[in-house]
Coordinates of C-alpha atoms and ligand atoms in Angstrom, one line a residue:
Chain A
M1 CA -81.9 -90.5 8.8
W2 CA -80.0 -92.6 11.3
R3 CA -76.8 -92.9 9.4
N4 CA -74.6 -90.1 8.1
S5 CA -74.5 -89.5 4.4
R6 CA -72.1 -87.7 2.2
R7 CA -74.3 -84.6 2.6
G8 CA -75.3 -84.5 6.2
W9 CA -75.3 -86.0 9.7
G10 CA -77.7 -88.6 11.0
W11 CA -80.0 -88.1 14.0
P12 CA -77.7 -89.8 16.5
V13 CA -74.8 -87.5 15.7
I14 CA -77.1 -84.4 15.8
V15 CA -78.7 -85.4 19.1
M16 CA -75.5 -86.3 20.7
H17 CA -73.8 -83.1 19.5
W18 CA -76.4 -80.8 21.0
L19 CA -76.9 -82.8 24.2
S20 CA -73.2 -82.7 24.7
A21 CA -73.0 -78.9 24.0
L22 CA -75.9 -78.3 26.5
A23 CA -74.2 -80.5 29.1
I24 CA -70.8 -78.9 28.7
F25 CA -72.0 -75.3 29.0
G26 CA -74.3 -76.4 31.9
L27 CA -71.4 -78.1 33.7
F28 CA -69.1 -75.2 33.2
A29 CA -71.6 -72.8 34.7
L30 CA -72.5 -75.2 37.5
G31 CA -68.8 -75.9 38.3
W32 CA -67.9 -72.3 38.4
W33 CA -70.9 -71.4 40.6
M34 CA -70.7 -74.4 43.0
T35 CA -67.1 -73.8 43.9
S36 CA -68.0 -70.3 45.0
L37 CA -70.7 -71.4 47.4
G38 CA -70.4 -70.9 51.2
Y39 CA -70.4 -74.0 53.4
Y40 CA -73.8 -73.3 54.7
D41 CA -75.4 -73.1 51.3
P42 CA -78.0 -75.8 50.6
W43 CA -76.3 -76.3 47.2
Y44 CA -72.9 -76.9 48.7
K45 CA -73.3 -80.6 48.5
L46 CA -76.0 -80.8 45.8
G47 CA -74.0 -78.8 43.2
P48 CA -71.1 -81.3 43.1
W49 CA -73.6 -84.2 43.2
W50 CA -75.2 -83.0 40.0
H51 CA -71.9 -81.9 38.5
K52 CA -70.4 -85.3 38.9
S53 CA -73.5 -87.3 38.0
V54 CA -74.0 -85.3 34.7
G55 CA -70.2 -85.3 34.1
I56 CA -70.0 -89.1 34.2
S57 CA -73.1 -89.4 32.1
L58 CA -71.5 -87.1 29.5
F59 CA -68.5 -89.3 29.5
A60 CA -70.6 -92.3 28.7
L61 CA -72.3 -90.3 25.9
T62 CA -69.0 -89.2 24.5
V63 CA -67.7 -92.8 24.3
L64 CA -70.8 -93.8 22.5
R65 CA -70.5 -90.7 20.2
L66 CA -66.9 -91.6 19.3
I67 CA -67.7 -95.2 18.6
W68 CA -70.8 -94.3 16.5
R69 CA -68.8 -91.7 14.6
H70 CA -66.1 -94.2 13.7
L71 CA -68.6 -96.7 12.3
Q72 CA -69.8 -94.2 9.7
I73 CA -68.8 -92.0 6.9
T74 CA -68.7 -88.3 7.6
P75 CA -70.3 -85.6 5.4
Q76 CA -68.1 -83.8 3.0
A77 CA -66.5 -80.9 4.8
H78 CA -67.1 -77.4 3.5
G79 CA -64.6 -74.8 2.5
T80 CA -61.1 -74.8 1.2
R81 CA -58.5 -77.5 1.8
N82 CA -57.1 -75.4 4.7
E83 CA -60.5 -74.7 6.2
Q84 CA -61.2 -78.4 6.1
R85 CA -58.0 -79.1 7.8
A86 CA -58.6 -76.5 10.5
A87 CA -62.1 -77.8 11.1
F88 CA -60.7 -81.3 11.5
V89 CA -58.0 -80.2 13.9
G90 CA -60.5 -78.1 15.8
H91 CA -63.0 -80.9 16.2
V92 CA -60.2 -83.3 17.4
L93 CA -59.1 -80.7 19.9
L94 CA -62.6 -80.3 21.2
Y95 CA -62.7 -84.0 21.9
V96 CA -59.3 -84.1 23.5
L97 CA -60.1 -81.2 25.8
L98 CA -63.4 -82.8 26.7
L99 CA -61.7 -86.1 27.6
L100 CA -59.0 -84.3 29.5
I101 CA -61.7 -82.5 31.6
M102 CA -63.5 -85.7 32.4
A103 CA -60.3 -87.5 33.3
S104 CA -59.2 -84.7 35.6
G105 CA -62.6 -84.4 37.1
Y106 CA -62.6 -88.1 37.8
L107 CA -59.1 -87.8 39.4
I108 CA -60.2 -84.9 41.7
S109 CA -63.1 -86.9 43.1
T110 CA -61.3 -90.2 43.4
A111 CA -58.0 -88.9 44.8
D112 CA -58.5 -90.5 48.2
G113 CA -60.1 -93.7 47.0
R114 CA -63.8 -92.7 47.2
G115 CA -65.9 -93.6 44.1
I116 CA -68.2 -91.3 42.3
S117 CA -71.9 -91.8 42.8
V118 CA -73.9 -91.2 39.6
F119 CA -77.4 -89.9 40.5
G120 CA -77.2 -92.2 43.5
L121 CA -77.8 -95.2 41.2
F122 CA -74.4 -96.7 41.1
E123 CA -70.9 -95.8 41.9
V124 CA -67.9 -95.5 39.5
P125 CA -64.9 -96.9 41.5
A126 CA -61.7 -95.1 42.1
L127 CA -58.9 -96.6 40.2
I128 CA -56.1 -94.1 40.5
T129 CA -55.6 -92.6 43.9
G130 CA -53.1 -91.1 46.2
L131 CA -50.8 -89.4 43.7
K132 CA -49.0 -86.5 45.2
D133 CA -51.3 -83.6 45.5
Q134 CA -53.7 -85.4 43.2
A135 CA -56.9 -83.4 43.9
T136 CA -55.2 -80.0 43.6
L137 CA -53.2 -80.7 40.4
A138 CA -56.2 -82.5 38.7
G139 CA -58.3 -79.5 39.8
D140 CA -55.9 -77.1 38.0
V141 CA -56.0 -79.2 34.9
H142 CA -59.8 -79.4 35.2
W143 CA -60.2 -75.6 35.4
Y144 CA -57.8 -74.6 32.6
A145 CA -59.0 -77.3 30.3
S146 CA -62.6 -76.3 31.0
C147 CA -61.8 -72.7 30.2
G148 CA -60.0 -73.8 27.0
L149 CA -63.0 -76.0 25.9
V150 CA -65.5 -73.2 26.4
I151 CA -63.4 -70.7 24.6
L152 CA -62.7 -73.1 21.7
S153 CA -66.3 -74.1 21.4
L154 CA -67.4 -70.4 21.3
G155 CA -64.9 -70.0 18.4
H156 CA -66.3 -73.2 16.9
A157 CA -69.9 -71.8 17.2
A158 CA -68.7 -68.5 15.6
V159 CA -67.2 -70.3 12.7
A160 CA -70.4 -72.3 12.3
L161 CA -72.4 -69.1 12.2
K162 CA -70.0 -67.7 9.7
H163 CA -70.5 -70.7 7.3
H164 CA -74.2 -70.2 7.7
L165 CA -74.5 -66.4 7.4
L166 CA -71.6 -65.3 5.3
D167 CA -70.8 -68.3 3.2
E168 CA -74.5 -69.4 3.0
Q169 CA -73.6 -73.0 3.3
D170 CA -75.7 -75.6 5.0
T171 CA -73.1 -76.4 7.6
L172 CA -75.3 -75.4 10.5
R173 CA -78.5 -76.6 9.0
R174 CA -77.1 -80.1 8.6
M175 CA -76.1 -80.2 12.2
I176 CA -79.8 -79.5 13.1
W177 CA -81.7 -81.7 10.7
P178 CA -80.4 -84.7 8.7
L179 CA -80.0 -84.0 5.0
R180 CA -80.3 -86.9 2.6
Chain B
M1 CA -51.4 -75.2 61.3
N2 CA -48.3 -75.3 62.3
K3 CA -46.0 -76.0 64.4
T4 CA -44.4 -76.8 67.3
S5 CA -42.5 -77.8 69.9
F6 CA -41.5 -77.7 73.1
L7 CA -39.7 -78.5 75.9
G8 CA -40.7 -79.1 79.3
Q9 CA -38.8 -79.9 82.2
S10 CA -38.6 -82.8 84.4
L11 CA -38.3 -83.4 88.1
V12 CA -35.0 -84.8 87.5
A13 CA -34.0 -81.5 85.8
G14 CA -34.8 -79.6 89.0
V15 CA -32.6 -81.8 91.0
M16 CA -29.8 -81.6 88.5
A17 CA -30.1 -77.8 88.4
A18 CA -29.0 -77.7 92.0
S19 CA -25.8 -79.6 91.3
L20 CA -25.1 -77.9 88.0
P21 CA -22.5 -75.4 89.0
L22 CA -20.5 -78.3 90.4
M23 CA -20.4 -80.2 87.2
A24 CA -19.3 -77.8 84.6
G25 CA -19.6 -79.2 81.2
Q26 CA -22.3 -81.7 82.2
A27 CA -25.9 -81.4 81.3
Q28 CA -25.2 -78.9 78.6
A29 CA -27.9 -77.9 76.2
S30 CA -28.0 -80.5 73.5
D31 CA -29.3 -80.2 70.0
Y32 CA -32.0 -82.5 68.9
T33 CA -33.4 -83.1 65.5
I34 CA -37.1 -83.9 65.3
D35 CA -37.5 -87.5 64.3
T36 CA -39.5 -87.1 61.1
E37 CA -37.5 -89.8 59.4
G38 CA -39.0 -92.4 61.8
Q39 CA -42.0 -90.1 62.0
H40 CA -42.1 -90.0 65.8
A41 CA -43.6 -86.6 65.5
F42 CA -47.1 -85.3 64.6
V43 CA -48.7 -82.0 63.9
Q44 CA -52.4 -82.5 64.1
F45 CA -55.3 -80.1 64.1
K46 CA -58.9 -80.1 65.1
V47 CA -61.6 -77.7 64.0
S48 CA -65.3 -77.6 64.7
H49 CA -67.7 -79.0 62.2
L50 CA -70.9 -76.9 62.4
G51 CA -70.5 -77.0 66.2
Y52 CA -71.7 -80.6 66.2
S53 CA -68.5 -82.4 65.8
Y54 CA -64.9 -82.0 64.7
I55 CA -62.7 -82.4 61.7
L56 CA -59.3 -83.9 62.5
G57 CA -56.3 -83.6 60.3
E58 CA -52.6 -83.3 60.2
F59 CA -49.6 -81.9 58.4
K60 CA -47.6 -84.9 57.3
E61 CA -44.4 -83.2 56.3
F62 CA -42.4 -80.9 58.5
S63 CA -38.9 -80.7 59.9
G64 CA -37.2 -79.0 62.8
D65 CA -34.8 -79.1 65.7
F66 CA -34.6 -78.0 69.2
S67 CA -32.1 -77.4 71.8
Y68 CA -32.9 -78.6 75.3
D69 CA -31.0 -78.8 78.5
E70 CA -32.7 -80.7 81.3
G71 CA -30.9 -78.7 83.8
K72 CA -31.9 -75.4 82.3
P73 CA -35.1 -75.7 80.3
E74 CA -35.5 -71.9 80.2
A75 CA -32.7 -71.9 77.7
S76 CA -34.5 -74.2 75.3
S77 CA -35.3 -73.2 71.8
V78 CA -37.0 -74.7 68.9
N79 CA -37.5 -74.1 65.2
V80 CA -40.0 -75.9 63.0
K81 CA -40.9 -75.7 59.4
V82 CA -44.1 -77.2 58.1
D83 CA -45.0 -78.0 54.6
V84 CA -48.5 -76.7 54.5
D85 CA -49.2 -78.6 51.3
S86 CA -49.0 -81.9 53.2
L87 CA -52.3 -81.2 54.9
D88 CA -54.3 -84.4 55.2
S89 CA -57.8 -84.5 56.6
A90 CA -58.7 -87.9 55.1
H91 CA -60.8 -86.4 52.4
A92 CA -59.1 -85.2 49.2
E93 CA -61.7 -82.8 48.0
R94 CA -61.7 -81.1 51.4
D95 CA -57.9 -81.0 51.5
K96 CA -58.0 -79.4 48.0
H97 CA -60.4 -76.7 49.3
L98 CA -58.5 -76.1 52.5
K99 CA -55.2 -75.7 50.5
S100 CA -56.8 -73.4 47.9
A101 CA -56.8 -69.6 47.9
D102 CA -60.1 -69.7 49.9
F103 CA -58.1 -70.7 53.0
L104 CA -54.4 -71.6 53.3
D105 CA -53.5 -70.6 49.8
V106 CA -50.7 -73.1 49.7
S107 CA -49.3 -72.1 46.3
Q108 CA -48.7 -68.6 47.6
Y109 CA -47.7 -69.6 51.2
P110 CA -46.2 -73.1 51.0
T111 CA -44.5 -73.2 54.4
A112 CA -45.4 -72.3 57.9
T113 CA -42.7 -71.7 60.4
F114 CA -42.4 -71.5 64.2
A115 CA -39.4 -70.0 65.9
S116 CA -39.4 -70.0 69.7
T117 CA -38.7 -66.8 71.6
G118 CA -38.8 -68.1 75.1
F119 CA -39.8 -70.9 77.5
K120 CA -41.1 -70.7 81.0
T121 CA -41.5 -73.8 83.2
T122 CA -44.6 -74.1 85.2
G123 CA -43.5 -77.1 87.1
D124 CA -43.8 -80.9 86.9
G125 CA -42.4 -81.1 83.4
A126 CA -44.9 -78.6 82.0
G127 CA -44.2 -75.2 80.6
K128 CA -45.2 -72.4 78.2
L129 CA -43.3 -72.0 75.0
T130 CA -43.6 -68.7 73.3
G131 CA -42.6 -68.0 69.7
D132 CA -43.5 -66.6 66.4
L133 CA -45.7 -68.5 64.1
T134 CA -45.7 -67.6 60.5
L135 CA -48.7 -68.9 58.6
H136 CA -50.4 -67.7 55.4
G137 CA -47.7 -65.1 55.2
K138 CA -48.5 -63.5 58.6
T139 CA -46.5 -63.8 61.7
Q140 CA -48.1 -63.8 65.1
P141 CA -46.8 -64.5 68.6
I142 CA -48.3 -67.7 70.1
T143 CA -47.9 -69.6 73.3
I144 CA -47.9 -73.4 73.3
D145 CA -48.6 -75.4 76.4
V146 CA -45.9 -78.0 76.6
D147 CA -45.4 -81.1 78.5
H148 CA -42.2 -83.1 78.7
I149 CA -43.3 -86.7 78.2
G150 CA -39.9 -88.4 78.7
G151 CA -36.4 -88.8 77.5
G152 CA -33.4 -91.0 77.6
E153 CA -31.5 -93.6 75.7
D154 CA -33.3 -95.5 73.0
P155 CA -32.8 -99.1 72.1
W156 CA -30.7 -98.3 69.0
G157 CA -27.9 -96.3 70.5
G158 CA -29.4 -92.9 70.3
Y159 CA -30.8 -90.4 72.9
R160 CA -34.2 -89.0 72.7
Q161 CA -36.5 -86.4 74.3
G162 CA -40.2 -86.2 73.7
F163 CA -42.8 -83.5 74.3
E164 CA -46.4 -82.8 73.6
G165 CA -47.9 -79.4 73.1
T166 CA -51.3 -77.8 72.5
T167 CA -52.3 -74.4 71.4
T168 CA -55.3 -72.7 69.8
L169 CA -55.0 -70.4 66.8
K170 CA -57.5 -67.8 65.7
L171 CA -57.4 -68.1 61.9
A172 CA -58.5 -64.5 61.4
D173 CA -55.2 -63.4 63.0
Y174 CA -53.4 -65.0 60.0
G175 CA -55.7 -63.4 57.4
I176 CA -57.6 -66.6 56.8
D177 CA -61.3 -66.0 56.4
T178 CA -63.4 -68.7 57.9
S179 CA -66.6 -66.8 58.0
K180 CA -68.2 -69.1 55.4
L181 CA -67.5 -72.0 57.7
G182 CA -69.6 -70.6 60.5
P183 CA -68.7 -69.1 63.9
T184 CA -67.5 -72.3 65.5
A185 CA -64.8 -72.8 62.9
A186 CA -63.0 -69.5 63.8
T187 CA -60.4 -71.3 65.8
V188 CA -58.3 -74.4 65.3
D189 CA -56.7 -76.5 68.0
L190 CA -53.3 -77.9 67.4
Y191 CA -51.9 -81.0 69.0
L192 CA -48.2 -81.6 68.6
V193 CA -46.1 -84.6 69.5
I194 CA -42.4 -84.0 69.0
E195 CA -39.7 -86.5 69.6
G196 CA -36.1 -85.4 69.0
I197 CA -33.0 -87.4 68.6
R198 CA -29.8 -85.9 70.1
Q199 CA -27.3 -85.0 67.5
Ligands
HEM1 C1 -66.5 -86.8 34.5 C2 -66.9 -85.6 34.5 C3 -66.6 -84.6 35.6 C4 -66.3 -84.7 36.9 C5 -66.2 -86.0 37.7 C6 -66.1 -83.4 37.5 C7 -65.8 -83.1 38.8 C8 -65.6 -81.9 39.3 C9 -65.3 -81.6 40.6 C10 -65.1 -82.6 41.8 C11 -65.2 -80.2 40.7 C12 -64.9 -79.5 42.0 C13 -63.5 -79.1 42.1 C14 -63.3 -78.3 43.4 O1 -63.7 -78.8 44.5 O2 -62.8 -77.2 43.4 C15 -65.4 -79.7 39.5 C16 -65.3 -78.3 39.2 C17 -65.5 -77.8 37.9 N1 -65.9 -78.5 36.8 FE1 -66.1 -80.5 36.6 N2 -66.3 -82.5 36.5 C18 -66.6 -83.2 35.3 C19 -66.9 -82.6 34.1 C20 -66.8 -81.3 33.8 C21 -67.1 -80.7 32.5 C22 -67.5 -81.5 31.2 C23 -67.0 -79.4 32.6 C24 -67.2 -78.4 31.5 C25 -66.5 -77.7 30.8 C26 -66.6 -79.1 34.0 C27 -66.4 -77.8 34.5 C28 -66.0 -77.6 35.8 C29 -65.7 -76.2 36.3 C30 -65.7 -74.9 35.4 C31 -65.4 -76.4 37.6 C32 -65.0 -75.3 38.6 C33 -63.5 -75.3 38.7 C34 -62.9 -74.5 39.7 O3 -63.4 -73.4 40.0 O4 -61.9 -74.9 40.2 N3 -66.5 -80.3 34.7 N4 -65.6 -80.7 38.6
HEM2 C1 -69.2 -77.3 24.0 C2 -69.8 -77.2 22.9 C3 -69.5 -77.9 21.6 C4 -68.7 -79.0 21.3 C5 -67.8 -79.8 22.3 C6 -68.9 -79.3 19.9 C7 -68.2 -80.3 19.2 C8 -68.3 -80.6 17.9 C9 -67.7 -81.6 17.2 C10 -66.7 -82.5 17.8 C11 -68.1 -81.6 15.9 C12 -67.6 -82.5 14.8 C13 -68.7 -83.5 14.5 C14 -68.8 -84.6 15.5 O1 -67.7 -85.2 15.7 O2 -69.8 -84.8 16.0 C15 -69.0 -80.5 15.8 C16 -69.7 -80.2 14.6 C17 -70.5 -79.1 14.5 N1 -70.8 -78.2 15.5 FE1 -70.3 -78.3 17.4 N2 -69.7 -78.4 19.3 C18 -70.2 -77.5 20.3 C19 -71.0 -76.5 20.2 C20 -71.6 -76.0 19.1 C21 -72.4 -74.9 18.9 C22 -72.8 -73.9 20.1 C23 -72.7 -74.7 17.6 C24 -73.5 -73.7 16.8 C25 -73.8 -72.5 17.0 C26 -72.1 -75.9 16.9 C27 -72.2 -76.1 15.6 C28 -71.6 -77.2 14.9 C29 -71.8 -77.5 13.5 C30 -72.6 -76.6 12.5 C31 -71.1 -78.7 13.2 C32 -71.0 -79.4 11.9 C33 -69.8 -79.1 11.2 C34 -69.8 -79.8 9.9 O3 -70.8 -80.3 9.4 O4 -68.7 -79.9 9.2 N3 -71.4 -76.6 17.8 N4 -69.2 -79.9 17.0

């Protein structure tokens, strides 16, 4: 149940996958919405506070997720050799985009040496500051990578549904409940 | 944001003006380059925050030159180019927002320029410098109140003139929408300190 098997994923992988997906779509919507707010909006400061706090938490979760994943076997991938390869590349790309977004988000916030407060509990210090136009350039990367991740993950979801509905494989089911 | 310059005139200049015709070739207009290398020049701005306080900031990169004749300040002229991207209000996330398409739209309009069209002395080293300011792609005539601070030889073999200037811009004139920032943020005060080295 905890560990992955040749047939399915364990609970930690499943929980982290769906928590991450929820956080990512939530952060995307929040990020988009909060940057359109007027200065007098009560959420003008709260939006970024939640966005950064959840974003840093997601980073911690992602590090855990990657470590956990590398300590285990992974279930046998479905489909043809090429489908398996495409799935592998797609999953790696999802992680790469996610890490790129989190790194660029961090660089926006810390461009002038301020740290990032996480739910007001502690502060992540600024390590890289003062690069030329840091906040603006990191912001561009953040935006395009976020769009890329959301589009890719929608494609990822579509393929998952295709495996489930058309191929009638347990791809989606095993990402919802551990199979022994 | 933008620019600047000036020229004022000094008491000395008044005295010299009287003797000018006698000394042809003396006290000619000289050309000065704004000392941005040693950064003895500043383009600062001040804008209301909620009506309770102010945000201060500056444009760190700009260049320009002026021509100034102590004997004939009316003939002075000045040209300045400001790199709008160099805005610094001591808070990177705010700078990013100010430089974005919501306000200055730096990627579209990277430079602001000021080109003087006239100068009127008002006495005692003070004067009004008029010129065209191009900001956010729009050009508007503005008037900068200028004071001649001082001028003369510097300790390193050069010759300098320094001025300060103030003006207030209405951002809507430049197509910059500040309505989301509240009514007190509709205008921006500029404070300019310009020191030139004679070429
Ligand atoms: C460590 C994590 C993160 C941090 C520190 C962070 C930080 C930020 C900051 C400071 C902004 C505001 C930029 C601005 O002022 O224009 C922003 C915007 C945004 N963020 Fe994040 N973020 C993080 C993670 C994420 C994630 C995982 C996503 C999801 C895909 C995301 C999506 C967005 C979007 C869509 C915007 C709006 C971009 C724009 O309109 O320019 N962020 N983020
Ligand atoms: C932003 C959203 C998402 C991200 C970043 C993401 C990322 C990933 C990654 C990296 C994997 C590989 C397994 C792992 O390393 O944990 C995976 C597997 C999977 N994902 Fe997602 N995912 C997202 C959303 C979704 C959605 C919305 C669905 C379903 C509708 C879905 C269905 C699946 C399934 C079924 C697998 C298992 C594939 C297999 O067993 O071979 N994912 N996902």
